[in-house]
């Protein structure tokens, strides 16, 4: 947040801190990409159950002059990047060209496709509006069963490639595993997967899930009031009224968020954090409940029958592509112990490529994958080297 945005300004002139956010808080993702000097394309993808998703493609880096008749060079390395809960394609561009993964990959010769799952600003439905409950009753089950297959088919169709590289953060990894479990034929369309902060086992959040979903029954209580998720306006209202984000040491909001994702003051970016909170997307209750069911049962289970319904594990043995798991040492949401548990399972079925820390920084938390002050140097530049290595290993044919 701007240093001008101090309490006395707010009090004297009634200025909202929000009004002083940088323009990055308000720009669309395609405009952000254009402003950064990269080519960008918007693609409309239809899912089998009627959702319309907008993908954002960065087909080339800054320094490469693209021939208009040849938008994607043959043999180009195609990668799809999938965001987490409350996120969007914007998660991978708002840090700018030196830091954000999309740009570093594009400059390294990748054809970058940013996914937008149903529920983001870049999604709609052929028949339903966002005011209808039916629009919002989905979780990573539907992301994996409908959204990802539709987007992957579209990308393969446009690029003429046979396989894509898959990279996900948080729920973007959960969706990968639900896709492979429910539609194993997609193993043939992915060469390898890099999963950052994989959210498959969540026993560490069991107490929170129990309190919110069982004891307080918050989501159903809210549904009865016509609310289908944590709406961005609720977050922005809280930020405006309760938070002093520019003083993180004393700010209740920052400390609350740290308690969920892991504390990392050193890498906490004061400029970017309010922008992220301003760009946050609706978090549907169904998605939170599905994560809650996984936390409560300790099983990577479907949502069949709801939170209290039967436990029906996703069949992870259907995963047949190599998976690299990347964890944050101080990620309190997708905790290392839980990622190591997933790693054991993937190892036992022979698909674990590697499980590795994001970097050597011991306080690396769940958001640092996207917004750490030094995310370019700490994570993304080495990550692109890793992806290069895996690409050469698995795409030699
Ligand atoms: C949308 O509505 C039309 C007309 O009622 C119907 O034929 C179609 O199946 C609906 N599509 C979806 C995905 O619900
Ligand atoms: C691929 O693109 C062609 C031409 O635009 C279209 O006719 C076809 O339906 C597409 N296939 C898929 C699977 O999207
Ligand atoms: C939560 O609320 C819903 C609807 O109000 C109700 O049907 C359900 O039984 C409640 N669940 C618990 C665990 O209290
Ligand atoms: C899981 O999938 C594997 C093969 O992909 C199959 O052999 C196994 O029976 C399935 N397990 C269950 C519980 O459905």
Short mmCIF file of C-alpha atoms and ligand atoms in Angstrom, two decimals:
data_model
loop_
_atom_site.label_atom_id
_atom_site.label_comp_id
_atom_site.label_asym_id
_atom_site.label_seq_id
_atom_site.Cartn_x
_atom_site.Cartn_y
_atom_site.Cartn_z
CA UNK A 1 0.00 0.00 0.00
CA UNK A 2 1.05 3.52 -0.75
CA UNK A 3 2.81 5.23 2.13
CA UNK A 4 0.55 8.25 1.57
CA UNK A 5 -2.28 6.13 2.75
CA UNK A 6 -1.94 6.86 6.41
CA UNK A 7 -4.59 7.02 9.04
CA UNK A 8 -4.72 10.81 9.29
CA UNK A 9 -5.41 11.14 5.58
CA UNK A 10 -8.24 8.71 5.92
CA UNK A 11 -9.63 10.57 8.91
CA UNK A 12 -9.19 14.11 7.56
CA UNK A 13 -10.28 13.61 4.02
CA UNK A 14 -12.24 10.39 4.14
CA UNK A 15 -9.83 8.95 1.58
CA UNK A 16 -10.04 5.22 1.21
CA UNK A 17 -6.74 3.42 1.10
CA UNK A 18 -8.28 1.41 -1.67
CA UNK A 19 -8.55 4.47 -3.88
CA UNK A 20 -4.77 4.73 -3.84
CA UNK A 21 -4.06 1.20 -5.00
CA UNK A 22 -1.85 0.95 -8.03
CA UNK A 23 -3.53 0.45 -11.37
CA UNK A 24 -2.53 -3.22 -11.27
CA UNK A 25 -5.37 -3.71 -8.81
CA UNK A 26 -7.97 -2.85 -11.43
CA UNK A 27 -6.59 -3.86 -14.82
CA UNK A 28 -7.79 -6.99 -16.58
CA UNK A 29 -5.25 -9.76 -16.97
CA UNK A 30 -4.95 -9.33 -20.77
CA UNK A 31 -4.32 -5.60 -20.25
CA UNK A 32 -1.71 -6.32 -17.59
CA UNK A 33 0.07 -8.65 -19.99
CA UNK A 34 -0.10 -6.13 -22.83
CA UNK A 35 1.17 -3.36 -20.58
CA UNK A 36 4.12 -5.55 -19.63
CA UNK A 37 5.07 -5.72 -23.32
CA UNK A 38 4.02 -9.28 -24.10
CA UNK A 39 1.70 -10.62 -26.77
CA UNK A 40 -1.58 -11.90 -25.38
CA UNK A 41 -4.58 -13.84 -26.67
CA UNK A 42 -7.96 -14.49 -25.10
CA UNK A 43 -9.55 -17.87 -25.69
CA UNK A 44 -13.10 -18.91 -24.94
CA UNK A 45 -13.59 -22.49 -23.82
CA UNK A 46 -16.93 -24.27 -23.26
CA UNK A 47 -17.23 -27.05 -20.70
CA UNK A 48 -19.58 -29.99 -21.22
CA UNK A 49 -21.85 -28.69 -18.46
CA UNK A 50 -22.27 -25.21 -19.87
CA UNK A 51 -19.60 -23.05 -18.24
CA UNK A 52 -17.64 -20.63 -20.40
CA UNK A 53 -14.03 -20.07 -19.37
CA UNK A 54 -11.63 -17.46 -20.67
CA UNK A 55 -8.02 -18.56 -20.97
CA UNK A 56 -5.16 -16.12 -21.34
CA UNK A 57 -2.31 -17.09 -23.61
CA UNK A 58 1.15 -15.57 -23.77
CA UNK A 59 2.40 -17.19 -26.99
CA UNK A 60 5.85 -15.61 -27.00
CA UNK A 61 8.35 -13.68 -24.93
CA UNK A 62 9.19 -9.99 -25.12
CA UNK A 63 12.27 -10.25 -27.22
CA UNK A 64 10.94 -12.60 -29.84
CA UNK A 65 9.13 -10.89 -32.70
CA UNK A 66 6.21 -13.08 -33.50
CA UNK A 67 5.22 -13.64 -37.10
CA UNK A 68 1.56 -12.83 -37.44
CA UNK A 69 0.83 -15.88 -39.61
CA UNK A 70 2.61 -18.17 -37.19
CA UNK A 71 1.26 -17.57 -33.71
CA UNK A 72 2.90 -20.64 -32.25
CA UNK A 73 6.06 -22.11 -33.65
CA UNK A 74 5.82 -25.83 -34.22
CA UNK A 75 7.35 -27.94 -31.51
CA UNK A 76 6.88 -25.18 -29.06
CA UNK A 77 6.77 -26.03 -25.39
CA UNK A 78 3.17 -25.65 -24.28
CA UNK A 79 2.40 -25.19 -20.60
CA UNK A 80 -0.91 -24.71 -18.80
CA UNK A 81 -0.84 -22.93 -15.44
CA UNK A 82 -3.73 -23.39 -13.03
CA UNK A 83 -4.53 -21.11 -10.08
CA UNK A 84 -5.85 -21.92 -6.61
CA UNK A 85 -8.96 -21.02 -4.61
CA UNK A 86 -9.71 -17.30 -4.70
CA UNK A 87 -7.15 -16.90 -7.47
CA UNK A 88 -7.20 -16.45 -11.23
CA UNK A 89 -4.85 -16.15 -14.18
CA UNK A 90 -3.78 -12.84 -12.58
CA UNK A 91 -1.87 -14.71 -9.85
CA UNK A 92 0.87 -15.50 -12.34
CA UNK A 93 1.36 -11.99 -13.79
CA UNK A 94 0.83 -9.32 -11.14
CA UNK A 95 4.43 -9.37 -9.91
CA UNK A 96 5.59 -8.22 -13.35
CA UNK A 97 8.13 -9.47 -15.92
CA UNK A 98 11.13 -9.94 -13.63
CA UNK A 99 9.22 -11.97 -11.06
CA UNK A 100 6.00 -13.56 -12.31
CA UNK A 101 6.21 -17.10 -13.61
CA UNK A 102 4.21 -16.52 -16.83
CA UNK A 103 6.65 -13.93 -18.14
CA UNK A 104 9.77 -15.85 -17.18
CA UNK A 105 8.39 -18.92 -18.96
CA UNK A 106 7.36 -16.92 -22.03
CA UNK A 107 10.83 -15.35 -22.24
CA UNK A 108 12.31 -18.86 -21.97
CA UNK A 109 10.42 -19.95 -25.09
CA UNK A 110 7.29 -21.48 -23.61
CA UNK A 111 3.80 -21.06 -25.01
CA UNK A 112 2.04 -20.10 -21.77
CA UNK A 113 -1.67 -20.77 -21.24
CA UNK A 114 -3.21 -19.36 -18.07
CA UNK A 115 -6.32 -21.20 -16.94
CA UNK A 116 -9.35 -19.61 -15.34
CA UNK A 117 -11.50 -22.13 -13.52
CA UNK A 118 -15.27 -21.70 -13.19
CA UNK A 119 -16.12 -19.06 -10.60
CA UNK A 120 -13.51 -16.45 -11.54
CA UNK A 121 -14.33 -13.11 -13.16
CA UNK A 122 -13.32 -14.78 -16.42
CA UNK A 123 -16.08 -17.36 -16.30
CA UNK A 124 -19.80 -17.46 -17.06
CA UNK A 125 -22.45 -20.02 -17.96
CA UNK A 126 -24.65 -20.48 -21.02
CA UNK A 127 -27.85 -20.58 -18.94
CA UNK A 128 -27.05 -19.61 -15.36
CA UNK A 129 -26.16 -16.19 -13.99
CA UNK A 130 -23.82 -15.57 -11.09
CA UNK A 131 -26.82 -14.57 -8.98
CA UNK A 132 -28.08 -18.13 -9.00
CA UNK A 133 -27.04 -20.64 -6.38
CA UNK A 134 -26.73 -23.37 -9.02
CA UNK A 135 -23.87 -21.48 -10.64
CA UNK A 136 -21.82 -21.71 -7.44
CA UNK A 137 -22.40 -25.28 -6.31
CA UNK A 138 -19.11 -26.71 -7.52
CA UNK A 139 -15.69 -27.61 -6.18
CA UNK A 140 -12.40 -28.94 -7.50
CA UNK A 141 -14.39 -32.05 -8.44
CA UNK A 142 -16.02 -30.11 -11.30
CA UNK A 143 -12.78 -28.22 -12.02
CA UNK A 144 -11.10 -31.58 -12.58
CA UNK A 145 -13.95 -33.35 -14.33
CA UNK A 146 -15.07 -30.55 -16.67
CA UNK A 147 -12.91 -27.40 -16.66
CA UNK A 148 -9.44 -28.86 -17.06
CA UNK A 149 -10.36 -31.40 -19.75
CA UNK A 150 -12.11 -28.68 -21.79
CA UNK A 151 -9.15 -26.30 -21.46
CA UNK A 152 -6.56 -28.96 -22.23
CA UNK A 153 -8.47 -30.09 -25.33
CA UNK A 154 -8.68 -26.50 -26.48
CA UNK A 155 -4.98 -25.89 -26.00
CA UNK A 156 -4.03 -29.08 -27.83
CA UNK A 157 -6.42 -28.24 -30.64
CA UNK A 158 -5.04 -24.72 -31.13
CA UNK A 159 -1.38 -25.60 -30.79
CA UNK A 160 -1.51 -28.91 -32.66
CA UNK A 161 0.55 -30.51 -29.92
CA UNK A 162 -0.08 -33.95 -28.44
CA UNK A 163 0.78 -33.12 -24.85
CA UNK A 164 0.98 -30.17 -22.53
CA UNK A 165 3.00 -29.49 -19.39
CA UNK A 166 0.78 -29.01 -16.33
CA UNK A 167 1.64 -26.63 -13.50
CA UNK A 168 -0.72 -25.92 -10.63
CA UNK A 169 -0.78 -24.06 -7.34
CA UNK A 170 -2.89 -25.25 -4.39
CA UNK A 171 -6.42 -26.03 -5.70
CA UNK A 172 -4.89 -26.02 -9.17
CA UNK A 173 -3.14 -29.21 -8.09
CA UNK A 174 -6.18 -30.72 -6.36
CA UNK A 175 -8.04 -30.31 -9.66
CA UNK A 176 -5.22 -32.09 -11.48
CA UNK A 177 -5.62 -35.13 -9.25
CA UNK A 178 -9.43 -35.15 -9.52
CA UNK A 179 -9.09 -34.93 -13.31
CA UNK A 180 -6.71 -37.87 -13.51
CA UNK A 181 -8.88 -39.91 -11.14
CA UNK A 182 -12.16 -39.24 -12.92
CA UNK A 183 -10.85 -39.03 -16.51
CA UNK A 184 -7.67 -41.10 -16.69
CA UNK A 185 -7.55 -40.77 -20.48
CA UNK A 186 -6.08 -37.30 -19.82
CA UNK A 187 -2.85 -38.96 -18.73
CA UNK A 188 -2.15 -39.25 -22.47
CA UNK A 189 -2.44 -35.47 -22.90
CA UNK A 190 -0.03 -34.35 -20.18
CA UNK A 191 3.72 -34.96 -20.30
CA UNK A 192 4.42 -34.13 -16.66
CA UNK A 193 3.00 -32.20 -13.74
CA UNK A 194 4.57 -29.72 -11.35
CA UNK A 195 2.40 -29.33 -8.24
CA UNK A 196 3.15 -26.37 -5.94
CA UNK A 197 1.58 -26.45 -2.49
CA UNK A 198 -0.46 -29.55 -3.39
CA UNK A 199 -3.79 -29.68 -1.55
CA UNK A 200 -4.71 -33.37 -1.35
CA UNK A 201 -4.20 -34.20 2.33
CA UNK A 202 -5.12 -31.49 4.83
CA UNK A 203 -5.23 -33.09 8.25
CA UNK A 204 -3.51 -30.01 9.67
CA UNK A 205 -6.67 -27.93 9.10
CA UNK A 206 -9.02 -30.50 10.63
CA UNK A 207 -9.73 -28.41 13.79
CA UNK A 208 -10.70 -25.36 11.69
CA UNK A 209 -12.87 -27.46 9.39
CA UNK A 210 -14.61 -29.06 12.38
CA UNK A 211 -15.32 -25.70 13.99
CA UNK A 212 -16.57 -23.99 10.83
CA UNK A 213 -18.48 -26.81 9.14
CA UNK A 214 -19.63 -29.06 11.98
CA UNK A 215 -19.89 -26.98 15.15
CA UNK A 216 -20.89 -23.65 13.65
CA UNK A 217 -22.40 -24.93 10.39
CA UNK A 218 -21.43 -21.56 8.91
CA UNK A 219 -21.78 -22.42 5.23
CA UNK A 220 -25.35 -23.71 5.54
CA UNK A 221 -26.28 -20.80 7.76
CA UNK A 222 -25.03 -18.40 5.08
CA UNK A 223 -26.77 -20.32 2.29
CA UNK A 224 -30.06 -19.79 4.11
CA UNK A 225 -29.32 -16.07 3.81
CA UNK A 226 -28.75 -16.35 0.07
CA UNK A 227 -24.94 -16.27 0.16
CA UNK A 228 -23.12 -18.98 -1.82
CA UNK A 229 -19.52 -18.25 -0.94
CA UNK A 230 -17.00 -15.78 0.43
CA UNK A 231 -17.68 -12.88 -1.86
CA UNK A 232 -14.85 -10.51 -2.85
CA UNK A 233 -16.89 -7.59 -1.50
CA UNK A 234 -16.80 -9.19 1.98
CA UNK A 235 -13.01 -9.38 1.80
CA UNK A 236 -12.75 -5.83 0.50
CA UNK A 237 -15.17 -4.59 3.14
CA UNK A 238 -13.07 -6.20 5.85
CA UNK A 239 -9.90 -4.73 4.36
CA UNK A 240 -11.42 -1.25 4.24
CA UNK A 241 -12.87 -1.32 7.75
CA UNK A 242 -10.69 -3.58 9.85
CA UNK A 243 -7.24 -3.84 8.29
CA UNK A 244 -4.16 -1.64 8.35
CA UNK A 245 -2.22 -3.58 5.78
CA UNK A 246 0.59 -1.03 5.61
CA UNK A 247 1.45 -1.78 9.26
CA UNK A 248 1.69 -5.58 9.13
CA UNK A 249 3.28 -5.87 12.61
CA UNK A 250 0.10 -4.67 14.29
CA UNK A 251 -2.46 -5.47 11.59
CA UNK A 252 -5.01 -8.06 12.69
CA UNK A 253 -5.79 -9.04 9.10
CA UNK A 254 -2.19 -9.72 8.13
CA UNK A 255 -1.64 -11.69 11.32
CA UNK A 256 -4.85 -13.65 10.79
CA UNK A 257 -3.77 -14.55 7.25
CA UNK A 258 -0.28 -15.46 8.46
CA UNK A 259 -1.88 -17.85 10.95
CA UNK A 260 -3.50 -19.68 8.04
CA UNK A 261 -0.77 -19.63 5.39
CA UNK A 262 2.38 -19.39 7.53
CA UNK A 263 4.18 -16.28 8.79
CA UNK A 264 6.77 -14.76 6.47
CA UNK A 265 7.24 -11.05 7.19
CA UNK A 266 10.45 -10.81 5.22
CA UNK A 267 8.89 -11.93 1.93
CA UNK A 268 5.54 -10.24 2.58
CA UNK A 269 5.16 -7.61 -0.15
CA UNK A 270 3.38 -4.53 1.16
CA UNK A 271 2.67 -3.24 -2.35
CA UNK A 272 1.30 -6.45 -3.75
CA UNK A 273 -0.74 -7.77 -0.84
CA UNK A 274 -3.52 -5.15 -1.02
CA UNK A 275 -3.59 -5.60 -4.79
CA UNK A 276 -4.04 -9.34 -4.33
CA UNK A 277 -6.84 -8.78 -1.81
CA UNK A 278 -8.49 -6.42 -4.23
CA UNK A 279 -8.28 -8.96 -7.06
CA UNK A 280 -9.45 -11.90 -4.94
CA UNK A 281 -12.15 -14.06 -6.49
CA UNK A 282 -15.31 -15.59 -5.03
CA UNK A 283 -14.58 -18.65 -2.91
CA UNK A 284 -17.67 -20.86 -3.17
CA UNK A 285 -18.78 -22.61 0.01
CA UNK A 286 -18.95 -25.92 -1.85
CA UNK A 287 -15.22 -25.69 -2.58
CA UNK A 288 -14.47 -24.91 1.07
CA UNK A 289 -16.75 -27.74 2.20
CA UNK A 290 -15.09 -30.22 -0.14
CA UNK A 291 -11.66 -29.27 1.24
CA UNK A 292 -13.26 -29.52 4.70
CA UNK A 293 -14.47 -33.05 4.04
CA UNK A 294 -10.95 -34.06 3.03
CA UNK A 295 -9.55 -32.48 6.19
CA UNK A 296 -12.18 -34.07 8.46
CA UNK A 297 -11.88 -37.57 7.01
CA UNK A 298 -8.17 -37.58 6.23
CA UNK A 299 -9.12 -39.13 2.89
CA UNK A 300 -8.92 -37.61 -0.61
CA UNK A 301 -12.63 -38.23 -1.07
CA UNK A 302 -15.37 -37.13 -3.44
CA UNK A 303 -18.09 -34.77 -2.18
CA UNK A 304 -20.87 -37.32 -2.79
CA UNK A 305 -23.54 -36.86 -0.14
CA UNK A 306 -21.96 -33.67 1.21
CA UNK A 307 -19.65 -33.08 4.15
CA UNK A 308 -21.37 -35.81 6.18
CA UNK A 309 -21.86 -38.14 3.22
CA UNK A 310 -20.00 -41.38 2.56
CA UNK A 311 -16.24 -41.41 2.07
CA UNK A 312 -15.41 -42.33 -1.53
CA UNK A 313 -11.70 -41.96 -2.24
CA UNK A 314 -10.55 -40.61 -5.58
CA UNK A 315 -8.54 -43.29 -7.31
CA UNK A 316 -5.04 -41.81 -7.29
CA UNK A 317 -3.64 -44.99 -8.83
CA UNK A 318 -5.12 -43.63 -12.08
CA UNK A 319 -2.36 -41.00 -12.19
CA UNK A 320 0.24 -42.14 -14.70
CA UNK A 321 2.24 -38.99 -15.47
CA UNK A 322 5.38 -37.98 -13.54
CA UNK A 323 4.57 -35.55 -10.73
CA UNK A 324 7.01 -33.17 -9.05
CA UNK A 325 5.77 -31.92 -5.68
CA UNK A 326 7.06 -28.54 -4.51
CA UNK A 327 6.37 -27.48 -0.92
CA UNK A 328 6.99 -24.39 1.19
CA UNK A 329 8.95 -25.06 4.37
CA UNK A 330 6.62 -22.81 6.37
CA UNK A 331 3.40 -23.39 4.45
CA UNK A 332 0.82 -23.90 7.19
CA UNK A 333 -2.06 -24.48 4.77
CA UNK A 334 -0.67 -27.19 2.51
CA UNK A 335 1.78 -28.37 5.11
CA UNK A 336 4.99 -30.22 4.33
CA UNK A 337 3.93 -33.31 6.32
CA UNK A 338 0.79 -33.64 4.21
CA UNK A 339 2.70 -33.20 0.96
CA UNK A 340 5.18 -35.86 2.07
CA UNK A 341 2.21 -38.15 2.69
CA UNK A 342 1.02 -37.57 -0.89
CA UNK A 343 4.59 -38.08 -2.10
CA UNK A 344 4.69 -41.53 -0.47
CA UNK A 345 1.47 -42.48 -2.19
CA UNK A 346 2.68 -41.28 -5.59
CA UNK A 347 6.00 -43.03 -5.04
CA UNK A 348 4.22 -46.31 -4.29
CA UNK A 349 2.43 -46.16 -7.66
CA UNK A 350 5.63 -45.15 -9.44
CA UNK A 351 4.75 -41.61 -10.59
CA UNK A 352 6.65 -39.44 -8.11
CA UNK A 353 9.36 -37.57 -9.99
CA UNK A 354 10.60 -35.68 -6.97
CA UNK A 355 9.45 -33.93 -3.81
CA UNK A 356 11.41 -30.77 -3.12
CA UNK A 357 11.30 -27.53 -1.13
CA UNK A 358 10.40 -24.43 -3.16
CA UNK A 359 13.73 -22.87 -2.18
CA UNK A 360 16.12 -22.60 0.72
CA UNK A 361 14.14 -19.84 2.48
CA UNK A 362 12.84 -21.48 5.69
CA UNK A 363 9.78 -19.21 6.02
CA UNK A 364 8.40 -19.80 2.52
CA UNK A 365 4.59 -19.90 2.92
CA UNK A 366 1.51 -20.74 0.83
CA UNK A 367 1.32 -17.31 -0.85
CA UNK A 368 5.05 -16.97 -1.41
CA UNK A 369 4.65 -19.31 -4.41
CA UNK A 370 2.88 -16.38 -6.08
CA UNK A 371 3.64 -13.15 -4.26
CA UNK A 372 6.92 -13.38 -2.33
CA UNK A 373 8.98 -10.21 -2.67
CA UNK A 374 11.76 -12.26 -4.25
CA UNK A 375 9.58 -14.88 -5.95
CA UNK A 376 11.52 -14.47 -9.21
CA UNK A 377 14.90 -15.19 -7.70
CA UNK A 378 13.81 -17.61 -4.96
CA UNK A 379 11.37 -19.75 -6.90
CA UNK A 380 10.49 -18.94 -10.49
CA UNK A 381 13.88 -18.70 -12.20
CA UNK A 382 15.10 -22.02 -10.76
CA UNK A 383 11.64 -23.49 -11.42
CA UNK A 384 11.89 -22.70 -15.14
CA UNK A 385 15.27 -24.48 -15.21
CA UNK A 386 13.62 -27.48 -13.56
CA UNK A 387 10.79 -27.41 -16.12
CA UNK A 388 13.40 -27.23 -18.92
CA UNK A 389 15.08 -30.30 -17.50
CA UNK A 390 11.81 -32.23 -17.23
CA UNK A 391 10.79 -31.12 -20.72
CA UNK A 392 14.01 -32.48 -22.16
CA UNK A 393 13.53 -35.70 -20.24
CA UNK A 394 9.93 -36.37 -21.25
CA UNK A 395 9.56 -34.79 -24.69
CA UNK A 396 12.46 -36.30 -26.57
CA UNK A 397 10.35 -38.22 -29.11
C1 LIG B 1 -29.20 -24.47 -21.50
O1 LIG B 1 -30.55 -24.27 -21.84
C2 LIG B 1 -30.96 -24.90 -23.04
C3 LIG B 1 -32.38 -24.46 -23.36
O2 LIG B 1 -33.19 -24.66 -22.26
C4 LIG B 1 -30.82 -26.40 -22.90
O3 LIG B 1 -31.18 -27.05 -24.09
C5 LIG B 1 -29.38 -26.74 -22.55
O4 LIG B 1 -29.26 -28.13 -22.31
C6 LIG B 1 -28.92 -25.97 -21.34
N1 LIG B 1 -27.49 -26.20 -21.18
C7 LIG B 1 -26.94 -26.48 -20.03
C8 LIG B 1 -25.49 -26.80 -20.04
O5 LIG B 1 -27.54 -26.47 -18.98
C1 LIG B 2 -10.78 -28.20 -32.75
O1 LIG B 2 -10.88 -27.12 -33.63
C2 LIG B 2 -11.70 -27.37 -34.76
C3 LIG B 2 -11.56 -26.18 -35.71
O2 LIG B 2 -11.71 -24.98 -35.02
C4 LIG B 2 -13.12 -27.61 -34.30
O3 LIG B 2 -13.95 -27.88 -35.41
C5 LIG B 2 -13.13 -28.80 -33.34
O4 LIG B 2 -14.43 -29.00 -32.85
C6 LIG B 2 -12.15 -28.57 -32.22
N1 LIG B 2 -12.08 -29.76 -31.39
C7 LIG B 2 -12.08 -29.72 -30.06
C8 LIG B 2 -11.93 -31.03 -29.38
O5 LIG B 2 -12.18 -28.68 -29.44
C1 LIG B 3 -26.50 -27.33 9.09
O1 LIG B 3 -27.60 -26.57 8.61
C2 LIG B 3 -28.40 -27.24 7.65
C3 LIG B 3 -29.41 -26.29 7.10
O2 LIG B 3 -29.67 -25.28 7.97
C4 LIG B 3 -29.04 -28.46 8.31
O3 LIG B 3 -29.83 -29.15 7.38
C5 LIG B 3 -27.93 -29.38 8.82
O4 LIG B 3 -28.47 -30.48 9.49
C6 LIG B 3 -26.99 -28.61 9.73
N1 LIG B 3 -25.86 -29.48 10.02
C7 LIG B 3 -25.37 -29.63 11.25
C8 LIG B 3 -24.19 -30.52 11.39
O5 LIG B 3 -25.86 -29.05 12.19
C1 LIG B 4 -8.27 -47.72 -9.33
O1 LIG B 4 -7.76 -47.74 -10.66
C2 LIG B 4 -6.97 -48.87 -10.95
C3 LIG B 4 -6.41 -48.76 -12.34
O2 LIG B 4 -6.33 -47.48 -12.80
C4 LIG B 4 -7.81 -50.12 -10.81
O3 LIG B 4 -7.03 -51.26 -11.06
C5 LIG B 4 -8.41 -50.19 -9.42
O4 LIG B 4 -9.30 -51.27 -9.34
C6 LIG B 4 -9.16 -48.91 -9.07
N1 LIG B 4 -9.55 -48.94 -7.69
C7 LIG B 4 -10.77 -48.65 -7.27
C8 LIG B 4 -11.01 -48.72 -5.81
O5 LIG B 4 -11.66 -48.31 -8.04
#
